[in-house]
Amino acid sequence: MKYTIAIIGQSPASDGYIPLIKAVLDKIAQKRGVCFELEPHAIGDIFTPAEPAAKMDSVKSAHAILLGSINDGFADFLYTNLIKAFGLHTKICHFLGVDTKTAEPVDFYMVSDALGGIYSGSNGFRTRQPFGREAFDEDCYGELEIERTARIAYELADIDGASDPEKNGGEPSSWRTLSLVDKASKLNTSKLWRKIVTDINEDYLSVHLDALETGDFIAKMLSENVGLSQDVLLCARQFADDLSSVAVHALHLVPTALPVAYVGDTPLGVYGRMSYLANDLTGLMLSVALMLRHSFNMGSEADNLLQAISKAKACSTSEQFICEILKNLN
């Protein structure tokens, strides 16, 4: 089986990270009996300011899309246009690393919708008495919009299915946790999110569902580092950016090293990093691990790569980093 990965960057021909990615993927492919073909694409070959989707055909045939070395200013532009073009409705952030202040390990996912809610609803200006001109933004969600993102979060929380309460004496402490963070006390959309996510919980017996208001969750994270013990966080799009920022600062993480994925109803996904303010090979390789898990259904290979990355983090050069990863891939 041959898998094609489109790598989008500003100057792919001179991107020194691409041969390093290829070396890692080649070793994984050899063990799995598949082939990964990397197709570099310059941003200008796919997008133009006047017609942002005019040349999208060049990456439509890929099995996955990986963002390589780009300037931070291009990241939002690429993510926005790619997720709309391919209907990638769910965003996954993997908060993985070490709290640089406490040295405690951090490992949890944050899942949110990527196409719905207040940023995609009707908006504009109108005149209404007695206050005159007003602005409005409409926040709407359909049941199926919520369900498709919620199921991705549940699948992450239930990734090995090993904590079925029927096999563990029904002890909640042995379950994996999905925390829904919302404003159900204030917003009808959050009430619907809570109902749908609660109903779906019946299909995932090994996942313990917890629901928290956004303010309560932020307070707990700031005071108790609650994110350290969570498996998966789920929230609507409008809360995701603020919760991500709080997590980065409360847990003292480096955003350039945090991988991000946009996924949908097919294996195709877009993979990159939370921030491109600096090049970060660790973050790029963590994105590759997300890609292996979600686009290629290679969970064990993704776990193996994550372990190898963890062992290689002390390396001082990119070449040493990759060599150490290759040594620890098995």
mmCIF file of N, CA and C in Angstrom, residues 223-293:
data_model
loop_
_atom_site.group_PDB
_atom_site.id
_atom_site.type_symbol
_atom_site.label_atom_id
_atom_site.label_comp_id
_atom_site.label_asym_id
_atom_site.label_seq_id
_atom_site.Cartn_x
_atom_site.Cartn_y
_atom_site.Cartn_z
ATOM 1 N N SER A 223 -5.291 26.770 39.503
ATOM 2 C CA SER A 223 -4.950 26.533 40.909
ATOM 3 C C SER A 223 -4.420 25.139 41.188
ATOM 4 N N GLU A 224 -4.841 24.169 40.319
ATOM 5 C CA GLU A 224 -4.508 22.776 40.630
ATOM 6 C C GLU A 224 -3.794 22.049 39.509
ATOM 7 N N ASN A 225 -3.509 22.736 38.384
ATOM 8 C CA ASN A 225 -2.964 22.036 37.207
ATOM 9 C C ASN A 225 -3.813 20.835 36.834
ATOM 10 N N VAL A 226 -5.150 21.062 36.810
ATOM 11 C CA VAL A 226 -6.078 19.957 36.585
ATOM 12 C C VAL A 226 -5.850 19.285 35.232
ATOM 13 N N GLY A 227 -5.300 20.041 34.260
ATOM 14 C CA GLY A 227 -5.076 19.460 32.936
ATOM 15 C C GLY A 227 -4.119 18.284 32.935
ATOM 16 N N LEU A 228 -3.274 18.206 33.978
ATOM 17 C CA LEU A 228 -2.308 17.110 34.022
ATOM 18 C C LEU A 228 -2.985 15.757 34.122
ATOM 19 N N SER A 229 -4.165 15.708 34.742
ATOM 20 C CA SER A 229 -4.792 14.427 35.022
ATOM 21 C C SER A 229 -5.941 14.106 34.076
ATOM 22 N N GLN A 230 -6.193 14.987 33.105
ATOM 23 C CA GLN A 230 -7.299 14.763 32.181
ATOM 24 C C GLN A 230 -6.821 14.005 30.950
ATOM 25 N N ASP A 231 -7.667 13.111 30.451
ATOM 26 C CA ASP A 231 -7.333 12.415 29.216
ATOM 27 C C ASP A 231 -7.705 13.247 27.988
ATOM 28 N N VAL A 232 -8.968 13.680 27.932
ATOM 29 C CA VAL A 232 -9.459 14.423 26.772
ATOM 30 C C VAL A 232 -10.395 15.533 27.254
ATOM 31 N N LEU A 233 -10.188 16.735 26.738
ATOM 32 C CA LEU A 233 -11.106 17.848 26.967
ATOM 33 C C LEU A 233 -11.896 18.075 25.687
ATOM 34 N N LEU A 234 -13.186 18.373 25.815
ATOM 35 C CA LEU A 234 -14.056 18.635 24.677
ATOM 36 C C LEU A 234 -14.766 19.952 24.907
ATOM 37 N N CYS A 235 -14.793 20.801 23.884
ATOM 38 C CA CYS A 235 -15.481 22.081 24.034
ATOM 39 C C CYS A 235 -15.920 22.599 22.674
ATOM 40 N N ALA A 236 -16.857 23.547 22.690
ATOM 41 C CA ALA A 236 -17.266 24.225 21.469
ATOM 42 C C ALA A 236 -16.142 25.150 21.007
ATOM 43 N N ARG A 237 -16.164 25.440 19.740
ATOM 44 C CA ARG A 237 -15.104 26.218 19.105
ATOM 45 C C ARG A 237 -14.851 27.563 19.785
ATOM 46 N N GLN A 238 -15.911 28.222 20.236
ATOM 47 C CA GLN A 238 -15.759 29.560 20.801
ATOM 48 C C GLN A 238 -14.972 29.573 22.103
ATOM 49 N N PHE A 239 -14.880 28.419 22.776
ATOM 50 C CA PHE A 239 -14.128 28.346 24.021
ATOM 51 C C PHE A 239 -12.704 27.821 23.820
ATOM 52 N N ALA A 240 -12.441 27.209 22.681
ATOM 53 C CA ALA A 240 -11.199 26.461 22.500
ATOM 54 C C ALA A 240 -9.951 27.341 22.563
ATOM 55 N N ASP A 241 -9.984 28.503 21.898
ATOM 56 C CA ASP A 241 -8.784 29.349 21.875
ATOM 57 C C ASP A 241 -8.400 29.812 23.270
ATOM 58 N N ASP A 242 -9.407 30.251 24.047
ATOM 59 C CA ASP A 242 -9.107 30.729 25.396
ATOM 60 C C ASP A 242 -8.618 29.595 26.289
ATOM 61 N N LEU A 243 -9.255 28.427 26.191
ATOM 62 C CA LEU A 243 -8.830 27.293 27.013
ATOM 63 C C LEU A 243 -7.420 26.850 26.632
ATOM 64 N N SER A 244 -7.100 26.899 25.339
ATOM 65 C CA SER A 244 -5.752 26.536 24.899
ATOM 66 C C SER A 244 -4.718 27.496 25.465
ATOM 67 N N SER A 245 -5.025 28.788 25.419
ATOM 68 C CA SER A 245 -4.090 29.789 25.948
ATOM 69 C C SER A 245 -3.871 29.611 27.439
ATOM 70 N N VAL A 246 -4.960 29.347 28.161
ATOM 71 C CA VAL A 246 -4.840 29.123 29.609
ATOM 72 C C VAL A 246 -3.987 27.888 29.876
ATOM 73 N N ALA A 247 -4.214 26.816 29.102
ATOM 74 C CA ALA A 247 -3.448 25.587 29.305
ATOM 75 C C ALA A 247 -1.962 25.816 29.059
ATOM 76 N N VAL A 248 -1.637 26.520 27.974
ATOM 77 C CA VAL A 248 -0.231 26.786 27.649
ATOM 78 C C VAL A 248 0.454 27.555 28.777
ATOM 79 N N HIS A 249 -0.232 28.576 29.298
ATOM 80 C CA HIS A 249 0.388 29.413 30.330
ATOM 81 C C HIS A 249 0.355 28.749 31.705
ATOM 82 N N ALA A 250 -0.749 28.087 32.026
ATOM 83 C CA ALA A 250 -0.853 27.461 33.343
ATOM 84 C C ALA A 250 0.105 26.288 33.489
ATOM 85 N N LEU A 251 0.348 25.589 32.383
ATOM 86 C CA LEU A 251 1.203 24.403 32.425
ATOM 87 C C LEU A 251 2.605 24.691 31.887
ATOM 88 N N HIS A 252 2.872 25.953 31.553
ATOM 89 C CA HIS A 252 4.208 26.401 31.139
ATOM 90 C C HIS A 252 4.737 25.570 29.971
ATOM 91 N N LEU A 253 3.926 25.490 28.911
ATOM 92 C CA LEU A 253 4.284 24.716 27.730
ATOM 93 C C LEU A 253 4.793 25.634 26.623
ATOM 94 N N VAL A 254 5.438 25.033 25.634
ATOM 95 C CA VAL A 254 5.970 25.772 24.488
ATOM 96 C C VAL A 254 5.035 25.538 23.302
ATOM 97 N N PRO A 255 4.270 26.552 22.866
ATOM 98 C CA PRO A 255 3.255 26.329 21.834
ATOM 99 C C PRO A 255 3.803 25.873 20.495
ATOM 100 N N THR A 256 5.051 26.241 20.149
ATOM 101 C CA THR A 256 5.610 25.792 18.865
ATOM 102 C C THR A 256 5.840 24.286 18.841
ATOM 103 N N ALA A 257 5.831 23.651 20.013
ATOM 104 C CA ALA A 257 6.066 22.211 20.082
ATOM 105 C C ALA A 257 4.777 21.419 20.269
ATOM 106 N N LEU A 258 3.627 22.090 20.187
ATOM 107 C CA LEU A 258 2.350 21.406 20.407
ATOM 108 C C LEU A 258 1.681 21.094 19.072
ATOM 109 N N PRO A 259 1.409 19.821 18.786
ATOM 110 C CA PRO A 259 0.834 19.444 17.496
ATOM 111 C C PRO A 259 -0.671 19.668 17.432
ATOM 112 N N VAL A 260 -1.154 19.950 16.224
ATOM 113 C CA VAL A 260 -2.569 20.207 15.960
ATOM 114 C C VAL A 260 -2.994 19.388 14.759
ATOM 115 N N ALA A 261 -4.225 18.877 14.804
ATOM 116 C CA ALA A 261 -4.783 18.144 13.666
ATOM 117 C C ALA A 261 -6.194 18.642 13.393
ATOM 118 N N TYR A 262 -6.541 18.702 12.109
ATOM 119 C CA TYR A 262 -7.919 18.955 11.683
ATOM 120 C C TYR A 262 -8.383 17.718 10.926
ATOM 121 N N VAL A 263 -9.450 17.101 11.402
ATOM 122 C CA VAL A 263 -9.920 15.844 10.818
ATOM 123 C C VAL A 263 -11.404 15.945 10.510
ATOM 124 N N GLY A 264 -11.885 14.992 9.711
ATOM 125 C CA GLY A 264 -13.294 14.987 9.325
ATOM 126 C C GLY A 264 -13.844 13.587 9.263
ATOM 127 N N ASP A 265 -14.678 13.331 8.252
ATOM 128 C CA ASP A 265 -15.349 12.033 8.138
ATOM 129 C C ASP A 265 -14.565 11.029 7.307
ATOM 130 N N THR A 266 -13.430 11.430 6.750
ATOM 131 C CA THR A 266 -12.577 10.528 5.974
ATOM 132 C C THR A 266 -11.198 10.508 6.625
ATOM 133 N N PRO A 267 -10.322 9.602 6.209
ATOM 134 C CA PRO A 267 -8.972 9.567 6.801
ATOM 135 C C PRO A 267 -8.136 10.823 6.550
ATOM 136 N N LEU A 268 -8.471 11.611 5.523
ATOM 137 C CA LEU A 268 -7.685 12.805 5.211
ATOM 138 C C LEU A 268 -7.722 13.783 6.388
ATOM 139 N N GLY A 269 -6.564 14.301 6.746
ATOM 140 C CA GLY A 269 -6.479 15.312 7.789
ATOM 141 C C GLY A 269 -5.373 16.294 7.471
ATOM 142 N N VAL A 270 -5.405 17.443 8.135
ATOM 143 C CA VAL A 270 -4.343 18.450 8.026
ATOM 144 C C VAL A 270 -3.632 18.501 9.366
ATOM 145 N N TYR A 271 -2.295 18.428 9.332
ATOM 146 C CA TYR A 271 -1.511 18.309 10.561
ATOM 147 C C TYR A 271 -0.447 19.407 10.606
ATOM 148 N N GLY A 272 -0.305 20.009 11.773
ATOM 149 C CA GLY A 272 0.678 21.064 11.936
ATOM 150 C C GLY A 272 0.930 21.338 13.403
ATOM 151 N N ARG A 273 1.271 22.597 13.710
ATOM 152 C CA ARG A 273 1.593 22.968 15.091
ATOM 153 C C ARG A 273 0.719 24.133 15.535
ATOM 154 N N MET A 274 0.615 24.310 16.839
ATOM 155 C CA MET A 274 -0.210 25.380 17.381
ATOM 156 C C MET A 274 0.346 26.751 17.025
ATOM 157 N N SER A 275 1.661 26.867 16.977
ATOM 158 C CA SER A 275 2.299 28.145 16.669
ATOM 159 C C SER A 275 3.481 27.922 15.736
ATOM 160 N N TYR A 276 3.686 28.894 14.827
ATOM 161 C CA TYR A 276 4.826 28.841 13.906
ATOM 162 C C TYR A 276 5.750 30.040 14.108
ATOM 163 N N LEU A 277 5.757 30.574 15.331
ATOM 164 C CA LEU A 277 6.644 31.692 15.621
ATOM 165 C C LEU A 277 8.115 31.289 15.521
ATOM 166 N N ALA A 278 8.366 29.980 15.629
ATOM 167 C CA ALA A 278 9.728 29.458 15.456
ATOM 168 C C ALA A 278 9.634 28.049 14.904
ATOM 169 N N ASN A 279 10.644 27.637 14.141
ATOM 170 C CA ASN A 279 10.683 26.256 13.678
ATOM 171 C C ASN A 279 10.938 25.340 14.862
ATOM 172 N N ASP A 280 10.261 24.222 14.880
ATOM 173 C CA ASP A 280 10.382 23.302 16.001
ATOM 174 C C ASP A 280 10.236 21.878 15.480
ATOM 175 N N LEU A 281 11.340 21.176 15.368
ATOM 176 C CA LEU A 281 11.311 19.822 14.833
ATOM 177 C C LEU A 281 10.553 18.875 15.755
ATOM 178 N N THR A 282 10.624 19.106 17.063
ATOM 179 C CA THR A 282 9.866 18.265 17.994
ATOM 180 C C THR A 282 8.378 18.374 17.704
ATOM 181 N N GLY A 283 7.884 19.609 17.569
ATOM 182 C CA GLY A 283 6.471 19.796 17.262
ATOM 183 C C GLY A 283 6.079 19.171 15.942
ATOM 184 N N LEU A 284 6.954 19.269 14.946
ATOM 185 C CA LEU A 284 6.676 18.678 13.638
ATOM 186 C C LEU A 284 6.586 17.161 13.731
ATOM 187 N N MET A 285 7.491 16.535 14.472
ATOM 188 C CA MET A 285 7.451 15.082 14.603
ATOM 189 C C MET A 285 6.237 14.632 15.427
ATOM 190 N N LEU A 286 5.835 15.429 16.402
ATOM 191 C CA LEU A 286 4.612 15.108 17.148
ATOM 192 C C LEU A 286 3.393 15.194 16.230
ATOM 193 N N SER A 287 3.424 16.119 15.260
ATOM 194 C CA SER A 287 2.358 16.201 14.262
ATOM 195 C C SER A 287 2.321 14.944 13.400
ATOM 196 N N VAL A 288 3.502 14.423 13.086
ATOM 197 C CA VAL A 288 3.577 13.176 12.315
ATOM 198 C C VAL A 288 2.941 12.029 13.094
ATOM 199 N N ALA A 289 3.142 12.007 14.416
ATOM 200 C CA ALA A 289 2.515 10.967 15.246
ATOM 201 C C ALA A 289 1.000 11.083 15.203
ATOM 202 N N LEU A 290 0.470 12.303 15.277
ATOM 203 C CA LEU A 290 -0.977 12.500 15.143
ATOM 204 C C LEU A 290 -1.462 12.006 13.790
ATOM 205 N N MET A 291 -0.702 12.288 12.758
ATOM 206 C CA MET A 291 -1.059 11.867 11.405
ATOM 207 C C MET A 291 -1.114 10.349 11.291
ATOM 208 N N LEU A 292 -0.127 9.673 11.856
ATOM 209 C CA LEU A 292 -0.121 8.210 11.820
ATOM 210 C C LEU A 292 -1.383 7.647 12.479
ATOM 211 N N ARG A 293 -1.770 8.253 13.609
ATOM 212 C CA ARG A 293 -2.927 7.740 14.345
ATOM 213 C C ARG A 293 -4.236 7.982 13.605
#
